[in-house]
Coordinates of C-alpha atoms and ligand atoms in Angstrom, one line a residue:
X1 CA 0.0 -0.4 0.0
X2 CA 1.5 3.3 -0.5
X3 CA 1.9 5.8 2.5
X4 CA -0.8 8.4 0.8
X5 CA -3.0 6.7 -1.6
X6 CA -5.2 9.1 -4.3
X7 CA -8.4 8.2 -3.2
X8 CA -11.0 6.2 -0.6
X9 CA -13.9 5.3 -1.4
X10 CA -16.2 4.3 1.2
X11 CA -18.9 1.5 0.1
X12 CA -19.1 -0.6 -3.3
X13 CA -22.4 -0.6 -4.8
X14 CA -22.5 0.9 -8.5
X15 CA -21.7 4.1 -7.8
X16 CA -18.9 3.7 -5.4
X17 CA -17.6 1.6 -7.6
X18 CA -18.0 3.1 -10.9
X19 CA -16.2 6.3 -9.4
X20 CA -13.4 4.4 -7.7
X21 CA -12.8 2.8 -11.8
X22 CA -12.9 6.9 -13.2
X23 CA -10.3 7.8 -10.6
X24 CA -8.1 4.4 -11.2
X25 CA -8.2 4.5 -15.3
X26 CA -6.9 8.1 -15.3
X27 CA -3.7 6.8 -13.0
X28 CA -4.9 7.4 -9.5
X29 CA -4.2 4.7 -6.9
X30 CA -7.7 4.0 -5.1
X31 CA -9.1 1.7 -2.6
X32 CA -12.5 1.1 -1.8
X33 CA -14.0 -0.3 1.5
X34 CA -17.3 -1.6 1.6
X35 CA -19.3 -2.6 5.2
X36 CA -21.0 -5.9 3.8
X37 CA -19.1 -9.7 3.0
X38 CA -19.8 -8.9 -1.0
X39 CA -19.9 -5.9 -2.9
X40 CA -23.0 -4.3 -5.5
X41 CA -24.9 -2.5 -2.8
X42 CA -28.2 -1.9 -4.2
X43 CA -27.0 -3.8 -7.8
X44 CA -26.5 -7.4 -6.0
X45 CA -27.9 -11.3 -6.2
X46 CA -28.1 -13.3 -4.0
X47 CA -29.5 -16.8 -3.9
X48 CA -32.7 -16.0 -1.3
X49 CA -35.4 -18.5 -1.9
X50 CA -33.6 -22.1 -2.9
X51 CA -29.6 -23.3 -4.5
X52 CA -28.9 -22.3 -7.7
X53 CA -31.8 -19.2 -7.7
X54 CA -30.1 -16.2 -7.2
X55 CA -32.6 -13.2 -7.1
X56 CA -31.7 -9.1 -7.0
X57 CA -33.3 -7.8 -3.8
X58 CA -33.4 -4.8 -5.2
X59 CA -32.6 -3.3 -8.5
X60 CA -32.8 -5.9 -11.6
X61 CA -33.6 -4.1 -14.9
X62 CA -31.1 -1.5 -15.9
X63 CA -32.4 1.6 -18.5
X64 CA -29.8 3.9 -17.0
X65 CA -26.9 1.7 -16.9
X66 CA -26.6 0.2 -20.4
X67 CA -27.3 4.1 -21.1
X68 CA -24.6 5.3 -18.6
X69 CA -21.8 7.3 -21.1
X70 CA -19.4 6.6 -18.1
X71 CA -20.5 2.3 -18.3
X72 CA -20.2 3.0 -21.9
X73 CA -16.0 4.4 -21.2
X74 CA -15.6 0.4 -19.7
X75 CA -15.0 -2.3 -21.5
X76 CA -17.6 -4.3 -19.0
X77 CA -18.4 -6.9 -21.7
X78 CA -14.7 -8.0 -21.3
X79 CA -15.4 -8.2 -17.5
X80 CA -18.8 -10.4 -17.8
X81 CA -21.0 -8.0 -18.5
X82 CA -23.7 -9.6 -20.8
X83 CA -27.3 -7.3 -21.2
X84 CA -30.0 -9.3 -22.2
X85 CA -33.1 -7.2 -23.4
X86 CA -37.0 -9.1 -23.0
X87 CA -39.0 -8.4 -26.3
X88 CA -40.6 -5.7 -24.4
X89 CA -39.0 -3.1 -22.1
X90 CA -42.5 -3.2 -20.2
X91 CA -46.0 -3.5 -20.2
X92 CA -49.6 -2.4 -17.7
X93 CA -52.1 -4.9 -18.1
X94 CA -55.6 -4.0 -17.3
X95 CA -58.6 -5.9 -15.9
X96 CA -60.0 -6.8 -19.8
X97 CA -56.5 -9.1 -20.5
X98 CA -55.3 -5.8 -22.5
X99 CA -52.0 -4.1 -21.7
X100 CA -50.7 -1.4 -22.5
X101 CA -47.1 -1.5 -23.9
X102 CA -43.4 0.3 -23.0
X103 CA -41.8 -0.9 -27.0
X104 CA -38.4 0.1 -28.3
X105 CA -40.5 1.3 -31.1
X106 CA -42.1 4.6 -30.0
X107 CA -45.2 3.6 -33.2
X108 CA -45.6 0.0 -30.9
X109 CA -46.2 2.3 -28.2
X110 CA -48.0 4.9 -29.2
X111 CA -49.9 2.7 -30.8
X112 CA -50.8 0.3 -27.2
X113 CA -52.6 3.5 -26.3
X114 CA -55.7 3.7 -28.6
X115 CA -56.5 6.0 -31.7
X116 CA -56.9 9.1 -29.2
X117 CA -53.7 9.1 -27.7
X118 CA -51.5 7.8 -29.9
X119 CA -50.0 11.2 -31.8
X120 CA -49.7 12.8 -28.3
X121 CA -47.1 10.4 -27.3
X122 CA -45.2 10.4 -30.3
X123 CA -45.3 14.3 -30.4
X124 CA -44.0 13.8 -27.0
X125 CA -40.7 11.9 -27.8
X126 CA -40.1 13.6 -31.0
X127 CA -38.2 16.8 -30.0
X128 CA -35.6 13.9 -27.9
X129 CA -35.5 11.0 -30.5
X130 CA -31.4 10.2 -31.6
X131 CA -30.4 13.2 -28.9
X132 CA -30.1 10.4 -26.2
X133 CA -26.4 10.8 -25.5
X134 CA -26.3 14.4 -25.0
X135 CA -29.8 14.6 -23.0
X136 CA -28.7 12.2 -20.3
X137 CA -24.8 14.0 -19.8
X138 CA -27.3 17.7 -19.5
X139 CA -29.9 15.9 -17.2
X140 CA -27.7 14.0 -15.0
X141 CA -25.0 17.0 -14.9
X142 CA -27.8 19.1 -13.0
X143 CA -27.4 21.3 -11.2
X144 CA -25.5 22.4 -13.5
X145 CA -21.4 23.2 -13.1
X146 CA -20.6 23.6 -16.8
X147 CA -22.6 25.0 -20.0
X148 CA -24.5 22.1 -21.0
X149 CA -24.1 20.4 -24.4
X150 CA -27.2 21.2 -26.1
X151 CA -29.0 23.9 -24.2
X152 CA -32.4 24.6 -25.9
X153 CA -32.5 20.7 -26.0
X154 CA -32.4 21.2 -22.2
X155 CA -34.2 23.9 -21.8
X156 CA -37.2 22.2 -23.6
X157 CA -37.1 19.2 -21.7
X158 CA -36.8 21.6 -18.6
X159 CA -40.4 23.1 -20.1
X160 CA -42.1 19.6 -20.6
X161 CA -40.1 17.8 -17.3
X162 CA -40.1 20.1 -14.4
X163 CA -44.4 20.3 -14.3
X164 CA -45.7 17.7 -11.7
X165 CA -47.0 14.4 -13.9
X166 CA -50.7 15.2 -12.7
X167 CA -50.5 18.1 -15.3
X168 CA -48.8 16.4 -17.7
X169 CA -51.4 13.4 -17.7
X170 CA -54.0 15.7 -18.6
X171 CA -52.1 15.8 -22.3
X172 CA -53.3 12.1 -22.7
X173 CA -57.1 11.3 -22.8
X174 CA -57.3 7.6 -22.1
X175 CA -55.9 5.3 -19.5
X176 CA -53.8 3.7 -20.8
X177 CA -50.9 6.3 -21.9
X178 CA -52.2 7.6 -18.5
X179 CA -51.4 4.6 -16.5
X180 CA -48.0 3.2 -18.9
X181 CA -46.2 6.4 -18.0
X182 CA -46.9 6.9 -14.5
X183 CA -45.8 3.6 -13.6
X184 CA -42.6 5.3 -15.3
X185 CA -43.1 7.8 -12.8
X186 CA -43.9 5.9 -9.4
X187 CA -40.1 4.7 -10.3
X188 CA -39.4 8.0 -8.2
X189 CA -40.8 7.1 -5.2
X190 CA -42.8 10.6 -4.9
X191 CA -46.1 11.7 -5.7
X192 CA -47.3 12.6 -8.8
X193 CA -48.0 15.7 -7.9
X194 CA -44.1 15.9 -7.5
X195 CA -42.2 19.0 -9.1
X196 CA -40.4 17.3 -12.0
X197 CA -41.4 14.0 -11.4
X198 CA -42.9 14.8 -15.4
X199 CA -38.8 14.3 -16.2
X200 CA -39.0 11.1 -14.9
X201 CA -41.7 9.9 -17.1
X202 CA -39.6 10.8 -20.1
X203 CA -36.3 9.8 -19.5
X204 CA -37.6 6.4 -18.5
X205 CA -39.3 6.4 -21.6
X206 CA -36.3 7.7 -23.3
X207 CA -35.0 5.2 -22.4
X208 CA -36.4 2.5 -23.3
X209 CA -36.2 3.8 -27.1
X210 CA -33.0 4.5 -26.8
X211 CA -31.5 1.6 -25.6
X212 CA -33.8 -0.8 -23.9
X213 CA -34.4 -1.9 -20.6
X214 CA -32.2 -4.2 -19.8
X215 CA -31.1 -7.1 -17.8
X216 CA -27.7 -8.1 -17.1
X217 CA -27.0 -11.6 -17.5
X218 CA -26.8 -13.7 -14.2
X219 CA -28.5 -10.1 -12.2
X220 CA -27.5 -7.0 -11.0
X221 CA -24.1 -9.0 -9.4
X222 CA -22.4 -8.8 -12.9
X223 CA -22.7 -5.3 -13.2
X224 CA -20.5 -5.2 -9.6
X225 CA -18.7 -8.0 -10.5
X226 CA -17.4 -6.0 -13.7
X227 CA -16.8 -3.2 -12.6
X228 CA -14.7 -4.6 -9.3
X229 CA -12.9 -6.7 -11.6
X230 CA -12.1 -3.8 -14.2
X231 CA -10.9 -1.9 -11.1
X232 CA -8.2 -3.9 -10.0
X233 CA -6.8 -4.6 -13.7
X234 CA -6.2 -0.9 -13.2
X235 CA -4.3 -1.8 -10.2
X236 CA -6.8 -0.9 -7.1
X237 CA -8.2 -2.8 -4.4
X238 CA -11.6 -3.9 -2.9
X239 CA -11.9 -4.5 0.9
X240 CA -15.1 -6.1 2.3
X241 CA -17.0 -6.5 5.4
X242 CA -15.1 -2.9 6.4
X243 CA -17.5 -0.8 7.9
X244 CA -16.1 2.6 8.2
X245 CA -16.8 4.6 11.4
X246 CA -14.7 7.0 11.5
X247 CA -12.1 8.8 9.1
X248 CA -9.1 7.3 11.3
X249 CA -10.5 4.4 10.4
X250 CA -8.9 4.9 6.7
X251 CA -5.6 4.6 5.5
X252 CA -4.1 8.3 4.4
X253 CA -5.9 9.4 1.5
X254 CA -5.8 13.0 -0.8
X255 CA -9.1 12.7 -1.2
X256 CA -12.2 10.3 0.4
X257 CA -15.4 9.8 -1.9
X258 CA -18.2 8.7 0.1
X259 CA -20.8 6.5 -1.9
X260 CA -22.8 6.6 2.0
X261 CA -25.3 8.8 2.7
X262 CA -25.3 12.3 3.4
X263 CA -25.8 12.0 6.9
X264 CA -23.7 8.6 6.8
X265 CA -21.2 10.3 5.7
X266 CA -21.2 13.8 8.6
X267 CA -21.3 11.1 11.3
X268 CA -18.2 9.2 9.3
X269 CA -16.7 12.8 8.8
X270 CA -17.1 14.5 11.9
X271 CA -19.4 16.8 10.4
X272 CA -21.7 17.7 13.2
X273 CA -25.5 18.4 12.5
X274 CA -25.2 18.7 8.8
X275 CA -27.6 17.0 6.5
X276 CA -29.7 16.3 9.8
X277 CA -32.3 17.3 8.0
X278 CA -31.5 15.1 4.6
X279 CA -34.2 13.2 2.8
X280 CA -34.1 10.6 0.6
Ligands
LIG301 C1 -36.4 -2.2 -4.4 C2 -35.7 -1.1 -5.0 C3 -35.5 -1.6 -6.5 C4 -34.5 -0.9 -6.9 N1 -34.6 -1.4 -8.4 C5 -34.2 -0.8 -9.2 C6 -33.9 -0.8 -11.0 O1 -34.3 -2.5 -10.9 N2 -32.8 -0.5 -11.7 C7 -31.9 0.8 -11.4 O2 -31.8 0.8 -12.3 N3 -32.0 0.8 -9.9 C8 -32.9 0.2 -9.0 N4 -32.9 0.9 -7.7 C9 -32.0 2.1 -7.6 C10 -30.3 1.4 -6.9 O3 -30.6 0.8 -6.7 C11 -29.5 2.5 -6.8 O4 -30.2 3.5 -7.4 C12 -28.0 2.4 -6.6 O5 -28.1 0.7 -5.7 C13 -26.9 3.2 -5.8 O6 -26.4 2.9 -5.8 P1 -25.1 3.9 -4.8 O7 -23.8 3.0 -5.2 O8 -25.4 4.8 -4.7 O9 -25.1 3.2 -3.5 P2 -25.7 1.9 -2.5 O10 -26.2 0.4 -4.1 O11 -27.3 1.7 -1.2 O12 -24.0 0.9 -2.4 C14 -23.9 1.9 -1.0 C15 -22.9 0.8 -0.6 O13 -22.1 1.4 1.3 C16 -21.8 1.0 1.4 N5 -22.1 1.1 2.9 C17 -22.3 2.2 3.5 N6 -22.2 2.2 4.9 C18 -21.1 2.4 4.8 C19 -20.0 2.3 5.3 N7 -20.0 3.1 7.2 N8 -18.8 1.4 5.4 C20 -18.6 1.2 4.6 N9 -19.1 1.0 3.7 C21 -20.8 1.3 3.5 C22 -23.0 -0.3 2.0 O14 -23.1 -1.2 2.3 C23 -23.8 -0.1 0.4 O15 -23.0 -1.4 -0.2 C24 -33.6 0.0 -7.1 C25 -33.8 0.6 -5.4 C26 -34.7 0.0 -4.7 C27 -34.2 0.1 -2.5

């Protein structure tokens, strides 16, 4: 171990591992410390029922994983990550036996909503088709620390995405479109009346149309395992079964990156009551 590491990462969830890889790719020395005996955090797979049956207790489907600009720059396929695409990313069934579907194609999705809403959905998606990479980089950089790559596109997205989904829902006439989009917005685990909930629905729908909603072969653990294997090849290391309670528990480093909640960071780093009012 060098006397002074460039960076220590606390937490081996997908974001912690990605941060560690990004640093190691730039030639920095990095070590990751994970409280649990296995890596992955919310991207893990476990034998929860019968031997040989592996389950994803947390994340399972990865529209933002396959569409991630960071993952695209990493050769994770060489470390065993293989995306599997279902025929349809998502379906919303109704009591009469029919379903509204989120398909890879905008046209098929729109058709499943019925003639009264098909055009509205196509018009809703049209400004963003083929612009995923730029849009997601700008959207994920909010609040902006630099000029957006496509300011006009982002402003347009802001106009469409900022209203609560309850308002956007009124653009649809029938339940099929309303319900399927509400299911997408529901991923944010907030009331449909919340500001910017429309953006969540748009991002998940666009993700399906641009890149699909794939599962990793072998479960979400494959994402974490691929990241950790790549990190080790870059010279980094991961320590499991190591719950960080105080900064003094960690080796000296020029930077500490926390993949924990802000409240845990405040406790560990001795920041007192900072982030006391934080709500996830
Ligand atoms: C039920 C559920 C379903 C979900 N489904 C999906 C889905 O299908 N698709 C999707 O993309 N996302 C999904 N998500 C969201 C996804 O799981 C998270 O966005 C993702 O796990 C966040 O990653 P992270 O690295 O930021 O944090 P985490 O995954 O939470 O990882 C944090 C890690 O830090 C470790 N840690 C914490 N404190 C310490 C400490 N003091 N010392 C050492 N280590 C510590 C933890 O043990 C953990 O391993 C779902 C979430 C939930 C709850």
